[in-house]
């Protein structure tokens, strides 16, 4: 496992991956500028878990590295990554999360009169309302000028059913949005983005994980002090212990410790 940290221009090389040394605000500015030029793109927000997967061997690791290589912008969604960059004397300016970008990007897209599509969130309940509809309503109300090109919260496992998957893809493609927030969890959301990019070359995409659920009010994000102190994972673990305990405690914490130790040794 190589823990390097070299800056070339506005990029930082950390744990085998190039990160863009940008703030959340700068990401929004870059996306709007690219859209004005007619360029599409893809934002990836690696956290410790994604970096751990990318550092492994086999088909799954190769797939994750392929997502990273395909990204137009790569930003650090994880305080251990920011800390490691600082220990290596090649600091990333801040943590940039999908949960934050869904708001800052939507605000910037609204000011530019652009459109978004929301793909993700909880499927429809007994009233027929789903997470994507709720989130779209909240974003439209909070981001003046933002156009909602569409939204869909597909059923769990939709990607395994060719007919349902084709229907979902068709809806997104026909809407021709400027930006698509895909909140299906990693790596499913990145696979979907890879499929859609070929059909929407002028559109921007981000795999935003639980962000649609946060906006819809279905999930609650950690307090600001936990986000800034690197403890947001503990808040998520308390919410979903059965799903996240093994990932966070057995796999990710040891990887984060090695990452920080390697960065500290390299600095010395």
PDB file of C-alpha atoms in Angstrom:
ATOM      1  CA  UNK A   1       0.000   0.000   0.000  1.00  0.00           C
ATOM      2  CA  UNK A   2       1.667   3.254  -1.127  1.00  0.00           C
ATOM      3  CA  UNK A   3       0.864   6.394   0.841  1.00  0.00           C
ATOM      4  CA  UNK A   4       2.172   9.224  -1.267  1.00  0.00           C
ATOM      5  CA  UNK A   5       1.157  12.848  -1.273  1.00  0.00           C
ATOM      6  CA  UNK A   6       2.430  14.883  -4.171  1.00  0.00           C
ATOM      7  CA  UNK A   7       0.747  18.026  -5.477  1.00  0.00           C
ATOM      8  CA  UNK A   8       0.783  18.919  -9.159  1.00  0.00           C
ATOM      9  CA  UNK A   9      -1.182  22.097  -9.761  1.00  0.00           C
ATOM     10  CA  UNK A  10      -4.507  21.648  -8.004  1.00  0.00           C
ATOM     11  CA  UNK A  11      -4.213  17.895  -7.507  1.00  0.00           C
ATOM     12  CA  UNK A  12      -2.973  15.812  -4.597  1.00  0.00           C
ATOM     13  CA  UNK A  13      -1.753  12.225  -4.958  1.00  0.00           C
ATOM     14  CA  UNK A  14      -2.865  10.263  -1.925  1.00  0.00           C
ATOM     15  CA  UNK A  15      -2.954   6.504  -1.374  1.00  0.00           C
ATOM     16  CA  UNK A  16      -2.625   5.817  -5.085  1.00  0.00           C
ATOM     17  CA  UNK A  17      -5.377   8.208  -6.203  1.00  0.00           C
ATOM     18  CA  UNK A  18      -5.329  11.746  -7.573  1.00  0.00           C
ATOM     19  CA  UNK A  19      -7.611  14.104  -5.673  1.00  0.00           C
ATOM     20  CA  UNK A  20      -8.661  17.557  -6.808  1.00  0.00           C
ATOM     21  CA  UNK A  21      -7.569  20.089  -4.182  1.00  0.00           C
ATOM     22  CA  UNK A  22     -10.790  22.079  -4.306  1.00  0.00           C
ATOM     23  CA  UNK A  23     -13.454  23.332  -1.940  1.00  0.00           C
ATOM     24  CA  UNK A  24     -17.140  22.498  -2.187  1.00  0.00           C
ATOM     25  CA  UNK A  25     -17.781  25.951  -3.633  1.00  0.00           C
ATOM     26  CA  UNK A  26     -15.071  25.465  -6.258  1.00  0.00           C
ATOM     27  CA  UNK A  27     -16.633  22.173  -7.354  1.00  0.00           C
ATOM     28  CA  UNK A  28     -19.904  23.965  -8.078  1.00  0.00           C
ATOM     29  CA  UNK A  29     -18.067  26.687 -10.004  1.00  0.00           C
ATOM     30  CA  UNK A  30     -16.241  24.119 -12.130  1.00  0.00           C
ATOM     31  CA  UNK A  31     -19.447  22.259 -12.954  1.00  0.00           C
ATOM     32  CA  UNK A  32     -21.272  25.416 -14.036  1.00  0.00           C
ATOM     33  CA  UNK A  33     -18.303  26.518 -16.164  1.00  0.00           C
ATOM     34  CA  UNK A  34     -18.153  23.080 -17.821  1.00  0.00           C
ATOM     35  CA  UNK A  35     -21.875  23.128 -18.575  1.00  0.00           C
ATOM     36  CA  UNK A  36     -21.489  26.545 -20.180  1.00  0.00           C
ATOM     37  CA  UNK A  37     -18.823  25.028 -22.447  1.00  0.00           C
ATOM     38  CA  UNK A  38     -21.090  22.090 -23.245  1.00  0.00           C
ATOM     39  CA  UNK A  39     -18.956  19.584 -21.344  1.00  0.00           C
ATOM     40  CA  UNK A  40     -20.382  16.806 -19.193  1.00  0.00           C
ATOM     41  CA  UNK A  41     -18.545  15.041 -16.407  1.00  0.00           C
ATOM     42  CA  UNK A  42     -18.537  12.884 -13.340  1.00  0.00           C
ATOM     43  CA  UNK A  43     -17.761  13.657  -9.707  1.00  0.00           C
ATOM     44  CA  UNK A  44     -16.528  10.910  -7.410  1.00  0.00           C
ATOM     45  CA  UNK A  45     -16.329  11.395  -3.639  1.00  0.00           C
ATOM     46  CA  UNK A  46     -14.114   8.600  -2.272  1.00  0.00           C
ATOM     47  CA  UNK A  47     -14.240   7.886   1.443  1.00  0.00           C
ATOM     48  CA  UNK A  48     -12.068   5.498   3.432  1.00  0.00           C
ATOM     49  CA  UNK A  49     -14.179   2.518   2.401  1.00  0.00           C
ATOM     50  CA  UNK A  50     -13.862   3.268  -1.316  1.00  0.00           C
ATOM     51  CA  UNK A  51     -10.116   3.838  -1.003  1.00  0.00           C
ATOM     52  CA  UNK A  52      -9.777   0.540   0.838  1.00  0.00           C
ATOM     53  CA  UNK A  53     -11.648  -1.280  -1.907  1.00  0.00           C
ATOM     54  CA  UNK A  54      -9.531   0.380  -4.601  1.00  0.00           C
ATOM     55  CA  UNK A  55      -6.330  -0.738  -2.864  1.00  0.00           C
ATOM     56  CA  UNK A  56      -7.260  -4.400  -3.055  1.00  0.00           C
ATOM     57  CA  UNK A  57      -6.887  -7.048  -5.727  1.00  0.00           C
ATOM     58  CA  UNK A  58      -9.268  -8.788  -8.043  1.00  0.00           C
ATOM     59  CA  UNK A  59     -12.189  -7.767 -10.203  1.00  0.00           C
ATOM     60  CA  UNK A  60     -13.937  -5.651  -7.585  1.00  0.00           C
ATOM     61  CA  UNK A  61     -10.839  -3.567  -6.881  1.00  0.00           C
ATOM     62  CA  UNK A  62     -10.263  -3.118 -10.615  1.00  0.00           C
ATOM     63  CA  UNK A  63     -13.839  -1.943 -11.040  1.00  0.00           C
ATOM     64  CA  UNK A  64     -13.450   0.662  -8.272  1.00  0.00           C
ATOM     65  CA  UNK A  65     -10.192   1.928  -9.759  1.00  0.00           C
ATOM     66  CA  UNK A  66     -11.992   2.208 -13.093  1.00  0.00           C
ATOM     67  CA  UNK A  67     -14.588   4.494 -11.522  1.00  0.00           C
ATOM     68  CA  UNK A  68     -11.812   6.675 -10.123  1.00  0.00           C
ATOM     69  CA  UNK A  69     -10.032   6.857 -13.459  1.00  0.00           C
ATOM     70  CA  UNK A  70     -13.246   7.798 -15.252  1.00  0.00           C
ATOM     71  CA  UNK A  71     -14.062  10.674 -12.886  1.00  0.00           C
ATOM     72  CA  UNK A  72     -13.676  14.269 -14.003  1.00  0.00           C
ATOM     73  CA  UNK A  73     -13.386  15.485 -10.407  1.00  0.00           C
ATOM     74  CA  UNK A  74     -12.279  13.397  -7.425  1.00  0.00           C
ATOM     75  CA  UNK A  75     -12.841  14.947  -3.991  1.00  0.00           C
ATOM     76  CA  UNK A  76     -12.226  13.551  -0.509  1.00  0.00           C
ATOM     77  CA  UNK A  77     -15.331  12.511   1.419  1.00  0.00           C
ATOM     78  CA  UNK A  78     -13.592  11.438   4.591  1.00  0.00           C
ATOM     79  CA  UNK A  79     -11.682  13.315   7.274  1.00  0.00           C
ATOM     80  CA  UNK A  80      -8.954  10.611   7.503  1.00  0.00           C
ATOM     81  CA  UNK A  81      -8.101  11.403   3.877  1.00  0.00           C
ATOM     82  CA  UNK A  82      -7.870  15.124   4.648  1.00  0.00           C
ATOM     83  CA  UNK A  83      -5.749  14.411   7.739  1.00  0.00           C
ATOM     84  CA  UNK A  84      -3.430  12.137   5.760  1.00  0.00           C
ATOM     85  CA  UNK A  85      -2.967  14.811   3.096  1.00  0.00           C
ATOM     86  CA  UNK A  86      -1.972  17.314   5.791  1.00  0.00           C
ATOM     87  CA  UNK A  87       0.417  14.862   7.432  1.00  0.00           C
ATOM     88  CA  UNK A  88       2.019  14.392   4.023  1.00  0.00           C
ATOM     89  CA  UNK A  89       2.413  18.200   3.703  1.00  0.00           C
ATOM     90  CA  UNK A  90       0.159  18.194   0.624  1.00  0.00           C
ATOM     91  CA  UNK A  91      -3.086  19.353   2.228  1.00  0.00           C
ATOM     92  CA  UNK A  92      -6.504  19.038   0.698  1.00  0.00           C
ATOM     93  CA  UNK A  93      -8.429  22.236   1.538  1.00  0.00           C
ATOM     94  CA  UNK A  94     -11.463  20.524   3.067  1.00  0.00           C
ATOM     95  CA  UNK A  95     -13.683  17.494   3.142  1.00  0.00           C
ATOM     96  CA  UNK A  96     -16.165  17.566   0.238  1.00  0.00           C
ATOM     97  CA  UNK A  97     -19.176  15.276   0.627  1.00  0.00           C
ATOM     98  CA  UNK A  98     -22.025  14.226  -1.603  1.00  0.00           C
ATOM     99  CA  UNK A  99     -24.398  15.263   1.180  1.00  0.00           C
ATOM    100  CA  UNK A 100     -23.008  18.780   1.046  1.00  0.00           C
ATOM    101  CA  UNK A 101     -22.688  18.961  -2.721  1.00  0.00           C
ATOM    102  CA  UNK A 102     -26.339  18.112  -3.312  1.00  0.00           C
ATOM    103  CA  UNK A 103     -27.134  21.504  -1.767  1.00  0.00           C
ATOM    104  CA  UNK A 104     -24.262  23.635  -3.076  1.00  0.00           C
ATOM    105  CA  UNK A 105     -24.525  22.226  -6.592  1.00  0.00           C
ATOM    106  CA  UNK A 106     -28.318  22.607  -6.662  1.00  0.00           C
ATOM    107  CA  UNK A 107     -28.012  26.217  -5.515  1.00  0.00           C
ATOM    108  CA  UNK A 108     -25.441  26.981  -8.220  1.00  0.00           C
ATOM    109  CA  UNK A 109     -27.471  25.143 -10.866  1.00  0.00           C
ATOM    110  CA  UNK A 110     -30.519  27.149  -9.808  1.00  0.00           C
ATOM    111  CA  UNK A 111     -28.681  30.454 -10.209  1.00  0.00           C
ATOM    112  CA  UNK A 112     -27.677  29.309 -13.695  1.00  0.00           C
ATOM    113  CA  UNK A 113     -31.238  28.197 -14.558  1.00  0.00           C
ATOM    114  CA  UNK A 114     -30.126  24.598 -14.987  1.00  0.00           C
ATOM    115  CA  UNK A 115     -31.936  21.304 -14.369  1.00  0.00           C
ATOM    116  CA  UNK A 116     -31.372  18.303 -12.116  1.00  0.00           C
ATOM    117  CA  UNK A 117     -32.647  14.749 -12.001  1.00  0.00           C
ATOM    118  CA  UNK A 118     -32.833  12.741  -8.771  1.00  0.00           C
ATOM    119  CA  UNK A 119     -32.330   8.992  -9.028  1.00  0.00           C
ATOM    120  CA  UNK A 120     -32.567   7.258  -5.661  1.00  0.00           C
ATOM    121  CA  UNK A 121     -34.213   7.510  -2.270  1.00  0.00           C
ATOM    122  CA  UNK A 122     -36.720   5.143  -0.710  1.00  0.00           C
ATOM    123  CA  UNK A 123     -39.258   3.517  -3.073  1.00  0.00           C
ATOM    124  CA  UNK A 124     -42.923   4.632  -2.919  1.00  0.00           C
ATOM    125  CA  UNK A 125     -44.795   4.003   0.345  1.00  0.00           C
ATOM    126  CA  UNK A 126     -48.468   3.158   0.738  1.00  0.00           C
ATOM    127  CA  UNK A 127     -49.395   6.749  -0.215  1.00  0.00           C
ATOM    128  CA  UNK A 128     -47.399   6.519  -3.428  1.00  0.00           C
ATOM    129  CA  UNK A 129     -44.842   9.117  -2.309  1.00  0.00           C
ATOM    130  CA  UNK A 130     -41.180   8.226  -2.596  1.00  0.00           C
ATOM    131  CA  UNK A 131     -37.894   9.691  -1.401  1.00  0.00           C
ATOM    132  CA  UNK A 132     -36.970  11.200  -4.755  1.00  0.00           C
ATOM    133  CA  UNK A 133     -40.235  13.154  -4.955  1.00  0.00           C
ATOM    134  CA  UNK A 134     -39.774  14.475  -1.422  1.00  0.00           C
ATOM    135  CA  UNK A 135     -36.180  15.493  -2.061  1.00  0.00           C
ATOM    136  CA  UNK A 136     -37.023  17.161  -5.375  1.00  0.00           C
ATOM    137  CA  UNK A 137     -39.688  19.252  -3.677  1.00  0.00           C
ATOM    138  CA  UNK A 138     -37.290  20.332  -0.927  1.00  0.00           C
ATOM    139  CA  UNK A 139     -34.516  21.232  -3.380  1.00  0.00           C
ATOM    140  CA  UNK A 140     -36.871  23.165  -5.649  1.00  0.00           C
ATOM    141  CA  UNK A 141     -38.129  25.197  -2.686  1.00  0.00           C
ATOM    142  CA  UNK A 142     -34.651  25.856  -1.308  1.00  0.00           C
ATOM    143  CA  UNK A 143     -32.793  26.604  -4.561  1.00  0.00           C
ATOM    144  CA  UNK A 144     -34.461  29.394  -6.574  1.00  0.00           C
ATOM    145  CA  UNK A 145     -34.273  28.915 -10.325  1.00  0.00           C
ATOM    146  CA  UNK A 146     -33.555  25.191 -10.095  1.00  0.00           C
ATOM    147  CA  UNK A 147     -35.491  23.131 -12.614  1.00  0.00           C
ATOM    148  CA  UNK A 148     -36.446  19.574 -11.706  1.00  0.00           C
ATOM    149  CA  UNK A 149     -36.080  17.512 -14.877  1.00  0.00           C
ATOM    150  CA  UNK A 150     -37.459  14.447 -13.127  1.00  0.00           C
ATOM    151  CA  UNK A 151     -37.071  12.063 -10.237  1.00  0.00           C
ATOM    152  CA  UNK A 152     -37.408   8.360  -9.619  1.00  0.00           C
ATOM    153  CA  UNK A 153     -36.851   6.098  -6.624  1.00  0.00           C
ATOM    154  CA  UNK A 154     -36.548   2.697  -8.281  1.00  0.00           C
ATOM    155  CA  UNK A 155     -37.409  -0.487  -6.382  1.00  0.00           C
ATOM    156  CA  UNK A 156     -34.613  -2.361  -4.644  1.00  0.00           C
ATOM    157  CA  UNK A 157     -32.889  -4.688  -7.081  1.00  0.00           C
ATOM    158  CA  UNK A 158     -34.163  -2.837 -10.143  1.00  0.00           C
ATOM    159  CA  UNK A 159     -30.731  -3.129 -11.747  1.00  0.00           C
ATOM    160  CA  UNK A 160     -31.088  -6.923 -11.775  1.00  0.00           C
ATOM    161  CA  UNK A 161     -34.298  -6.760 -13.834  1.00  0.00           C
ATOM    162  CA  UNK A 162     -33.456  -5.791 -17.442  1.00  0.00           C
ATOM    163  CA  UNK A 163     -36.933  -4.403 -18.187  1.00  0.00           C
ATOM    164  CA  UNK A 164     -37.145  -2.248 -15.048  1.00  0.00           C
ATOM    165  CA  UNK A 165     -33.572  -1.061 -15.461  1.00  0.00           C
ATOM    166  CA  UNK A 166     -34.202  -0.105 -19.104  1.00  0.00           C
ATOM    167  CA  UNK A 167     -37.323   1.816 -18.090  1.00  0.00           C
ATOM    168  CA  UNK A 168     -35.444   3.783 -15.437  1.00  0.00           C
ATOM    169  CA  UNK A 169     -32.605   4.569 -17.831  1.00  0.00           C
ATOM    170  CA  UNK A 170     -35.022   5.681 -20.529  1.00  0.00           C
ATOM    171  CA  UNK A 171     -36.744   8.105 -18.168  1.00  0.00           C
ATOM    172  CA  UNK A 172     -33.454   9.726 -17.215  1.00  0.00           C
ATOM    173  CA  UNK A 173     -32.134   9.883 -20.776  1.00  0.00           C
ATOM    174  CA  UNK A 174     -35.321  11.378 -22.205  1.00  0.00           C
ATOM    175  CA  UNK A 175     -35.355  14.072 -19.504  1.00  0.00           C
ATOM    176  CA  UNK A 176     -31.917  15.328 -20.721  1.00  0.00           C
ATOM    177  CA  UNK A 177     -30.978  16.883 -17.371  1.00  0.00           C
ATOM    178  CA  UNK A 178     -27.929  19.058 -16.813  1.00  0.00           C
ATOM    179  CA  UNK A 179     -27.060  17.197 -13.628  1.00  0.00           C
ATOM    180  CA  UNK A 180     -28.035  13.835 -12.138  1.00  0.00           C
ATOM    181  CA  UNK A 181     -27.789  12.961  -8.446  1.00  0.00           C
ATOM    182  CA  UNK A 182     -27.603   9.178  -8.139  1.00  0.00           C
ATOM    183  CA  UNK A 183     -28.192   7.969  -4.589  1.00  0.00           C
ATOM    184  CA  UNK A 184     -28.178   4.187  -4.807  1.00  0.00           C
ATOM    185  CA  UNK A 185     -25.192   3.320  -2.647  1.00  0.00           C
ATOM    186  CA  UNK A 186     -21.723   2.331  -3.745  1.00  0.00           C
ATOM    187  CA  UNK A 187     -20.895   0.658  -6.104  1.00  0.00           C
ATOM    188  CA  UNK A 188     -24.366   0.354  -7.668  1.00  0.00           C
ATOM    189  CA  UNK A 189     -24.681   4.089  -8.203  1.00  0.00           C
ATOM    190  CA  UNK A 190     -21.329   4.239 -10.008  1.00  0.00           C
ATOM    191  CA  UNK A 191     -22.298   1.390 -12.307  1.00  0.00           C
ATOM    192  CA  UNK A 192     -25.510   3.223 -13.197  1.00  0.00           C
ATOM    193  CA  UNK A 193     -23.570   6.417 -13.860  1.00  0.00           C
ATOM    194  CA  UNK A 194     -21.157   4.564 -16.130  1.00  0.00           C
ATOM    195  CA  UNK A 195     -24.119   3.243 -18.137  1.00  0.00           C
ATOM    196  CA  UNK A 196     -25.831   6.629 -18.409  1.00  0.00           C
ATOM    197  CA  UNK A 197     -22.764   8.695 -19.283  1.00  0.00           C
ATOM    198  CA  UNK A 198     -22.556   7.137 -22.724  1.00  0.00           C
ATOM    199  CA  UNK A 199     -26.106   8.293 -23.476  1.00  0.00           C
ATOM    200  CA  UNK A 200     -25.829  11.727 -21.848  1.00  0.00           C
ATOM    201  CA  UNK A 201     -22.370  13.064 -22.753  1.00  0.00           C
ATOM    202  CA  UNK A 202     -23.269  16.678 -21.904  1.00  0.00           C
ATOM    203  CA  UNK A 203     -24.656  15.856 -18.456  1.00  0.00           C
ATOM    204  CA  UNK A 204     -22.851  15.855 -15.095  1.00  0.00           C
ATOM    205  CA  UNK A 205     -23.277  13.044 -12.561  1.00  0.00           C
ATOM    206  CA  UNK A 206     -22.468  12.362  -8.941  1.00  0.00           C
ATOM    207  CA  UNK A 207     -23.002   9.244  -6.849  1.00  0.00           C
ATOM    208  CA  UNK A 208     -24.313  10.859  -3.687  1.00  0.00           C
ATOM    209  CA  UNK A 209     -25.099   7.883  -1.443  1.00  0.00           C
ATOM    210  CA  UNK A 210     -27.589   8.788   1.278  1.00  0.00           C
ATOM    211  CA  UNK A 211     -27.812  12.459   0.274  1.00  0.00           C
ATOM    212  CA  UNK A 212     -31.257  12.137  -1.341  1.00  0.00           C
ATOM    213  CA  UNK A 213     -32.541  10.523   1.852  1.00  0.00           C
ATOM    214  CA  UNK A 214     -31.048  13.349   3.924  1.00  0.00           C
ATOM    215  CA  UNK A 215     -32.733  16.016   1.773  1.00  0.00           C
ATOM    216  CA  UNK A 216     -36.039  14.133   1.879  1.00  0.00           C
ATOM    217  CA  UNK A 217     -35.878  13.995   5.676  1.00  0.00           C
ATOM    218  CA  UNK A 218     -35.877  10.201   5.714  1.00  0.00           C
ATOM    219  CA  UNK A 219     -32.396  10.064   7.226  1.00  0.00           C
ATOM    220  CA  UNK A 220     -30.709  12.489   9.600  1.00  0.00           C
ATOM    221  CA  UNK A 221     -27.143  13.610   9.111  1.00  0.00           C
ATOM    222  CA  UNK A 222     -24.689  13.875  11.990  1.00  0.00           C
ATOM    223  CA  UNK A 223     -24.348  17.201  13.834  1.00  0.00           C
ATOM    224  CA  UNK A 224     -21.847  19.658  12.355  1.00  0.00           C
ATOM    225  CA  UNK A 225     -19.335  19.068  15.148  1.00  0.00           C
ATOM    226  CA  UNK A 226     -19.287  15.337  14.365  1.00  0.00           C
ATOM    227  CA  UNK A 227     -18.837  16.019  10.648  1.00  0.00           C
ATOM    228  CA  UNK A 228     -15.888  18.337  11.278  1.00  0.00           C
ATOM    229  CA  UNK A 229     -14.221  16.099  13.850  1.00  0.00           C
ATOM    230  CA  UNK A 230     -14.312  13.011  11.654  1.00  0.00           C
ATOM    231  CA  UNK A 231     -17.005  11.235  13.671  1.00  0.00           C
ATOM    232  CA  UNK A 232     -19.834  11.214  11.152  1.00  0.00           C
ATOM    233  CA  UNK A 233     -19.187   7.505  10.609  1.00  0.00           C
ATOM    234  CA  UNK A 234     -20.085   6.884  14.276  1.00  0.00           C
ATOM    235  CA  UNK A 235     -23.426   8.631  13.790  1.00  0.00           C
ATOM    236  CA  UNK A 236     -24.158   6.510  10.714  1.00  0.00           C
ATOM    237  CA  UNK A 237     -23.101   3.380  12.592  1.00  0.00           C
ATOM    238  CA  UNK A 238     -25.543   4.171  15.391  1.00  0.00           C
ATOM    239  CA  UNK A 239     -28.335   4.549  12.820  1.00  0.00           C
ATOM    240  CA  UNK A 240     -27.577   1.350  10.873  1.00  0.00           C
ATOM    241  CA  UNK A 241     -25.410  -0.923  13.062  1.00  0.00           C
ATOM    242  CA  UNK A 242     -26.434  -4.157  11.384  1.00  0.00           C
ATOM    243  CA  UNK A 243     -25.438  -2.962   7.934  1.00  0.00           C
ATOM    244  CA  UNK A 244     -22.381  -0.874   8.759  1.00  0.00           C
ATOM    245  CA  UNK A 245     -20.643  -2.476  11.778  1.00  0.00           C
ATOM    246  CA  UNK A 246     -18.580  -4.946   9.790  1.00  0.00           C
ATOM    247  CA  UNK A 247     -17.573  -2.411   7.165  1.00  0.00           C
ATOM    248  CA  UNK A 248     -16.630   0.379   9.549  1.00  0.00           C
ATOM    249  CA  UNK A 249     -15.100  -1.494  12.473  1.00  0.00           C
ATOM    250  CA  UNK A 250     -13.558  -4.568  10.875  1.00  0.00           C
ATOM    251  CA  UNK A 251     -12.344  -3.151   7.556  1.00  0.00           C
ATOM    252  CA  UNK A 252     -12.306   0.646   7.405  1.00  0.00           C
ATOM    253  CA  UNK A 253     -10.819   1.581  10.782  1.00  0.00           C
ATOM    254  CA  UNK A 254      -7.682  -0.565  10.293  1.00  0.00           C
ATOM    255  CA  UNK A 255      -7.246   0.861   6.784  1.00  0.00           C
ATOM    256  CA  UNK A 256      -7.597   4.442   8.095  1.00  0.00           C
ATOM    257  CA  UNK A 257      -5.023   3.724  10.800  1.00  0.00           C
ATOM    258  CA  UNK A 258      -2.552   2.416   8.198  1.00  0.00           C
ATOM    259  CA  UNK A 259      -3.234   5.409   5.976  1.00  0.00           C
ATOM    260  CA  UNK A 260      -2.493   7.906   8.739  1.00  0.00           C
ATOM    261  CA  UNK A 261       0.511   5.986  10.034  1.00  0.00           C
ATOM    262  CA  UNK A 262       1.991   5.781   6.535  1.00  0.00           C
ATOM    263  CA  UNK A 263       1.466   9.513   5.973  1.00  0.00           C
ATOM    264  CA  UNK A 264       3.085  10.336   9.320  1.00  0.00           C
ATOM    265  CA  UNK A 265       6.096   8.122   8.597  1.00  0.00           C
ATOM    266  CA  UNK A 266       6.537   9.629   5.158  1.00  0.00           C
ATOM    267  CA  UNK A 267       6.511  13.116   6.675  1.00  0.00           C
ATOM    268  CA  UNK A 268       9.203  12.157   9.209  1.00  0.00           C
TER     269      UNK A 268
END
